Amino acid sequence: AQKITQTQPGMFVQEKEAVTLDCTYDTSDQSYGLFWYKQPSSGEMIFLIYQGSYDEQNATEGRYSLNFQKARKSANLVISASQLGDSAMYFCAMSSLRGDTGRRALTFGSGTRLQVQP
Amino acid sequence: DTGVSQNPRHKITKRGQNVTFRCDPISEHNRLYWYRQTLGQGPEFLTYFQNEAQLEKSRLLSDRFSAERPKGSFSTLEIQRTEQGDSAMYLCASSLTRASGNTIYFGEGSWLTVV
């Protein structure tokens, strides 16, 4: 079974500062993927960044970077230069990669609500 | 708009009635997923399809829930004899099997309120 833990129910950050959202995971699978999604109040889940378990480098996408520490089973999201529009719920998720049928469905954490203050 | 499309976006229904949600995935995506999300929680997996085949169902998917993807394109999620506990947002997502770019894309969700 897979499990995602997000221990920060809410976070505040000042505009233009960096913020780290924590995510730890548990799985017995050797091959898996880690995702971060943003969910604004409108409800849509917006894909931010992906990290494969065998990727040697940490993933980056613009202002988003994923601090992947495999031995510690953590996949923290770092948002640099926060903007007011970054205020939203952020979900960490993972899926296993099965050789025969490809990616299994995502398992999500409980989320972190980020509020960016001017 | 070539993203995942869901409708209706909002549905209010009386307890005991049946409701159906539709999802149109990104056109070349052969995988389609349904999730349920209640307030303050992360999405919970319900079921997924690869083409028209339903490959996995969560135990959350009681016998009042049924999902179909008859031609491997759009999908419907039907809830029969709705209960107040069914009030949630129902999210649809799609991807390629060997997800190029390793991305699963979500729609905007369908909010259900059972009164």
Short mmCIF file of C-alpha atoms in Angstrom, two decimals:
data_model
loop_
_atom_site.label_atom_id
_atom_site.label_comp_id
_atom_site.label_asym_id
_atom_site.label_seq_id
_atom_site.Cartn_x
_atom_site.Cartn_y
_atom_site.Cartn_z
CA ALA A 1 0.00 0.00 0.00
CA GLN A 2 1.06 3.55 -0.64
CA LYS A 3 0.77 6.46 1.73
CA ILE A 4 1.46 10.18 1.40
CA THR A 5 1.86 12.39 4.46
CA GLN A 6 1.67 16.17 4.39
CA THR A 7 2.18 17.44 7.92
CA GLN A 8 1.53 21.14 7.30
CA PRO A 9 -2.22 21.88 7.14
CA GLY A 10 -1.48 25.54 6.46
CA MET A 11 1.46 27.75 5.59
CA PHE A 12 1.98 31.49 5.30
CA VAL A 13 4.65 33.13 3.20
CA GLN A 14 5.44 36.72 2.31
CA GLU A 15 5.22 37.69 -1.32
CA LYS A 16 8.55 37.24 -3.16
CA GLU A 17 9.93 34.86 -0.55
CA ALA A 18 10.57 31.14 -1.02
CA VAL A 19 8.51 28.46 0.73
CA THR A 20 8.93 24.72 1.19
CA LEU A 21 5.94 22.39 1.43
CA ASP A 22 6.72 19.06 3.03
CA CYS A 23 5.79 15.63 1.71
CA THR A 24 6.85 12.19 2.89
CA TYR A 25 5.75 8.94 1.33
CA ASP A 26 5.72 5.25 2.01
CA THR A 27 5.74 2.50 -0.57
CA SER A 28 7.19 -0.93 -1.10
CA ASP A 29 7.43 -0.39 -4.85
CA GLN A 30 10.83 0.15 -6.43
CA SER A 31 9.58 2.18 -9.35
CA TYR A 32 7.23 5.06 -8.68
CA GLY A 33 6.48 8.66 -9.51
CA LEU A 34 5.89 11.66 -7.28
CA PHE A 35 3.67 14.56 -8.25
CA TRP A 36 2.65 17.94 -6.93
CA TYR A 37 -0.66 19.52 -7.82
CA LYS A 38 -2.10 22.95 -7.07
CA GLN A 39 -5.81 23.32 -6.40
CA PRO A 40 -7.18 26.88 -6.33
CA SER A 41 -10.61 27.61 -4.93
CA SER A 42 -12.16 26.89 -8.34
CA GLY A 43 -11.42 23.20 -7.76
CA GLU A 44 -9.29 22.30 -10.76
CA MET A 45 -6.20 20.21 -10.01
CA ILE A 46 -3.27 21.82 -11.79
CA PHE A 47 -0.19 19.71 -12.42
CA LEU A 48 3.00 21.41 -11.22
CA ILE A 49 5.94 19.01 -11.23
CA TYR A 50 6.90 15.34 -11.47
CA GLN A 51 9.82 13.30 -10.11
CA GLY A 52 10.54 9.69 -11.05
CA SER A 53 12.05 7.42 -8.45
CA TYR A 54 15.02 6.70 -10.69
CA ASP A 55 15.62 10.29 -11.73
CA GLU A 56 19.03 11.31 -10.49
CA GLN A 57 18.41 15.03 -10.58
CA ASN A 58 15.76 16.96 -8.74
CA ALA A 59 12.96 18.12 -10.99
CA THR A 60 12.48 21.81 -11.72
CA GLU A 61 9.68 23.64 -13.52
CA GLY A 62 10.04 27.39 -13.54
CA ARG A 63 9.60 28.63 -9.97
CA TYR A 64 8.86 25.10 -8.73
CA SER A 65 11.49 22.59 -7.71
CA LEU A 66 11.17 19.24 -6.04
CA ASN A 67 13.66 18.37 -3.32
CA PHE A 68 13.75 14.59 -3.66
CA GLN A 69 15.51 12.62 -0.92
CA LYS A 70 14.92 8.99 -1.72
CA ALA A 71 16.55 7.51 1.35
CA ARG A 72 14.38 9.68 3.58
CA LYS A 73 11.33 9.10 1.38
CA SER A 74 10.64 12.78 1.10
CA ALA A 75 9.61 14.91 -1.88
CA ASN A 76 9.29 18.49 -0.75
CA LEU A 77 8.04 21.21 -3.08
CA VAL A 78 9.96 24.47 -3.12
CA ILE A 79 8.27 27.55 -4.57
CA SER A 80 10.64 30.42 -5.16
CA ALA A 81 9.64 34.08 -5.36
CA SER A 82 6.07 33.50 -4.12
CA GLN A 83 3.28 35.39 -5.84
CA LEU A 84 -0.21 36.26 -4.59
CA GLY A 85 -1.60 33.87 -7.21
CA ASP A 86 0.22 30.99 -5.54
CA SER A 87 -2.35 31.01 -2.72
CA ALA A 88 -4.08 27.64 -3.02
CA MET A 89 -4.16 24.08 -1.72
CA TYR A 90 -1.15 21.99 -2.68
CA PHE A 91 -1.28 18.22 -2.90
CA CYS A 92 1.54 15.74 -3.04
CA ALA A 93 0.73 12.46 -4.78
CA MET A 94 2.42 9.30 -5.91
CA SER A 95 1.84 6.40 -8.23
CA SER A 96 3.56 3.11 -8.87
CA LEU A 97 4.88 2.12 -12.25
CA ARG A 98 3.93 -1.40 -13.22
CA GLY A 99 5.76 -3.00 -16.09
CA ASP A 100 2.69 -4.56 -17.63
CA THR A 101 0.01 -1.93 -17.32
CA GLY A 102 1.95 1.25 -16.77
CA ARG A 103 1.06 3.81 -14.19
CA ARG A 104 -1.36 2.96 -11.46
CA ALA A 105 -3.71 5.54 -10.05
CA LEU A 106 -2.49 8.36 -7.84
CA THR A 107 -2.53 8.33 -4.05
CA PHE A 108 -2.86 11.82 -2.60
CA GLY A 109 -1.89 13.42 0.68
CA SER A 110 -4.27 15.59 2.68
CA GLY A 111 -2.83 18.81 1.29
CA THR A 112 -1.30 22.05 2.53
CA ARG A 113 -3.09 25.38 2.24
CA LEU A 114 -0.63 28.06 1.24
CA GLN A 115 -1.44 31.71 1.77
CA VAL A 116 0.83 34.31 0.23
CA GLN A 117 0.72 37.63 2.04
CA PRO A 118 1.49 40.96 0.37
CA ASP B 1 -9.99 23.84 -25.21
CA THR B 2 -8.20 20.49 -25.37
CA GLY B 3 -8.12 19.72 -21.66
CA VAL B 4 -10.22 17.29 -19.63
CA SER B 5 -13.83 18.38 -19.67
CA GLN B 6 -16.45 17.50 -17.07
CA ASN B 7 -20.14 18.21 -16.88
CA PRO B 8 -22.25 19.22 -15.22
CA ARG B 9 -19.99 21.36 -13.08
CA HIS B 10 -22.55 21.57 -10.32
CA LYS B 11 -25.45 19.31 -9.44
CA ILE B 12 -27.92 19.57 -6.59
CA THR B 13 -30.15 16.57 -6.15
CA LYS B 14 -32.57 15.16 -3.64
CA ARG B 15 -31.61 12.14 -1.64
CA GLY B 16 -32.63 8.96 -3.40
CA GLN B 17 -32.34 10.37 -6.92
CA ASN B 18 -29.86 9.14 -9.51
CA VAL B 19 -27.18 11.39 -10.98
CA THR B 20 -24.77 10.98 -13.86
CA PHE B 21 -21.54 12.82 -14.56
CA ARG B 22 -19.71 12.86 -17.84
CA CYS B 23 -15.99 13.18 -18.52
CA ASP B 24 -14.32 13.86 -21.85
CA PRO B 25 -10.59 13.16 -21.57
CA ILE B 26 -7.80 14.65 -23.62
CA SER B 27 -8.35 13.10 -27.04
CA GLU B 28 -5.25 10.92 -27.37
CA HIS B 29 -5.27 9.74 -23.74
CA ASN B 30 -6.19 6.09 -23.30
CA ARG B 31 -6.31 6.15 -19.51
CA LEU B 32 -9.18 7.74 -17.62
CA TYR B 33 -9.55 8.02 -13.85
CA TRP B 34 -12.34 8.99 -11.47
CA TYR B 35 -11.65 10.45 -8.04
CA ARG B 36 -13.84 11.78 -5.23
CA GLN B 37 -12.84 14.70 -3.04
CA THR B 38 -14.59 15.90 0.09
CA LEU B 39 -13.94 19.25 1.75
CA GLY B 40 -10.54 19.49 3.39
CA GLN B 41 -9.33 16.18 2.01
CA GLY B 42 -7.19 15.02 -0.86
CA PRO B 43 -8.81 13.22 -3.78
CA GLU B 44 -9.57 9.53 -3.28
CA PHE B 45 -9.29 7.07 -6.12
CA LEU B 46 -12.52 5.48 -7.33
CA THR B 47 -11.76 3.69 -10.58
CA TYR B 48 -9.82 3.83 -13.81
CA PHE B 49 -10.09 2.68 -17.40
CA GLN B 50 -7.57 1.80 -20.02
CA ASN B 51 -9.42 2.33 -23.27
CA GLU B 52 -12.84 0.77 -22.62
CA ALA B 53 -11.64 -1.72 -20.00
CA GLN B 54 -12.22 -0.91 -16.33
CA LEU B 55 -8.97 -2.12 -14.78
CA GLU B 56 -9.37 -1.27 -11.13
CA LYS B 57 -12.12 -0.26 -8.73
CA SER B 58 -11.65 1.08 -5.22
CA ARG B 59 -13.65 -0.37 -2.37
CA LEU B 60 -15.05 3.16 -2.08
CA LEU B 61 -17.02 2.39 -5.22
CA SER B 62 -20.12 0.85 -3.68
CA ASP B 63 -22.71 -1.01 -5.72
CA ARG B 64 -24.63 2.26 -6.09
CA PHE B 65 -21.79 3.61 -8.22
CA SER B 66 -21.15 2.54 -11.77
CA ALA B 67 -18.70 3.87 -14.31
CA GLU B 68 -18.52 3.19 -18.02
CA ARG B 69 -16.33 4.08 -20.92
CA PRO B 70 -18.13 2.32 -23.77
CA LYS B 71 -16.01 3.36 -26.72
CA GLY B 72 -12.80 4.17 -24.96
CA SER B 73 -13.40 7.89 -25.29
CA PHE B 74 -15.74 9.70 -22.86
CA SER B 75 -16.78 8.17 -19.56
CA THR B 76 -19.84 8.41 -17.32
CA LEU B 77 -20.08 7.99 -13.57
CA GLU B 78 -23.56 7.21 -12.29
CA ILE B 79 -24.63 7.29 -8.67
CA GLN B 80 -27.91 5.59 -7.91
CA ARG B 81 -30.11 6.27 -4.89
CA THR B 82 -27.91 9.16 -3.78
CA GLU B 83 -27.20 9.67 -0.09
CA GLN B 84 -26.06 12.80 1.71
CA GLY B 85 -22.65 11.21 2.18
CA ASP B 86 -22.21 11.24 -1.58
CA SER B 87 -21.91 15.03 -1.50
CA ALA B 88 -18.42 15.72 -2.83
CA MET B 89 -16.52 16.85 -5.86
CA TYR B 90 -16.01 14.17 -8.47
CA LEU B 91 -12.81 14.62 -10.42
CA CYS B 92 -11.92 13.02 -13.72
CA ALA B 93 -8.36 12.73 -15.00
CA SER B 94 -6.66 11.28 -18.05
CA SER B 95 -3.20 10.21 -19.16
CA LEU B 96 -1.33 8.10 -21.64
CA THR B 97 -0.45 4.60 -20.51
CA ARG B 98 3.23 5.30 -20.65
CA ALA B 99 2.51 8.88 -19.74
CA SER B 100 4.65 10.93 -22.01
CA GLY B 101 5.82 13.70 -19.77
CA ASN B 102 4.60 11.55 -16.89
CA THR B 103 1.60 13.77 -16.39
CA ILE B 104 -1.94 12.99 -15.32
CA TYR B 105 -4.29 15.84 -16.20
CA PHE B 106 -7.41 16.64 -14.24
CA GLY B 107 -10.65 18.29 -15.17
CA GLU B 108 -12.31 21.03 -13.17
CA GLY B 109 -14.50 18.60 -11.29
CA SER B 110 -18.23 18.10 -10.82
CA TRP B 111 -19.64 19.26 -7.50
CA LEU B 112 -22.48 17.15 -6.13
CA THR B 113 -24.73 18.30 -3.32
CA VAL B 114 -27.31 15.84 -2.03
CA VAL B 115 -30.10 17.48 -0.01
#
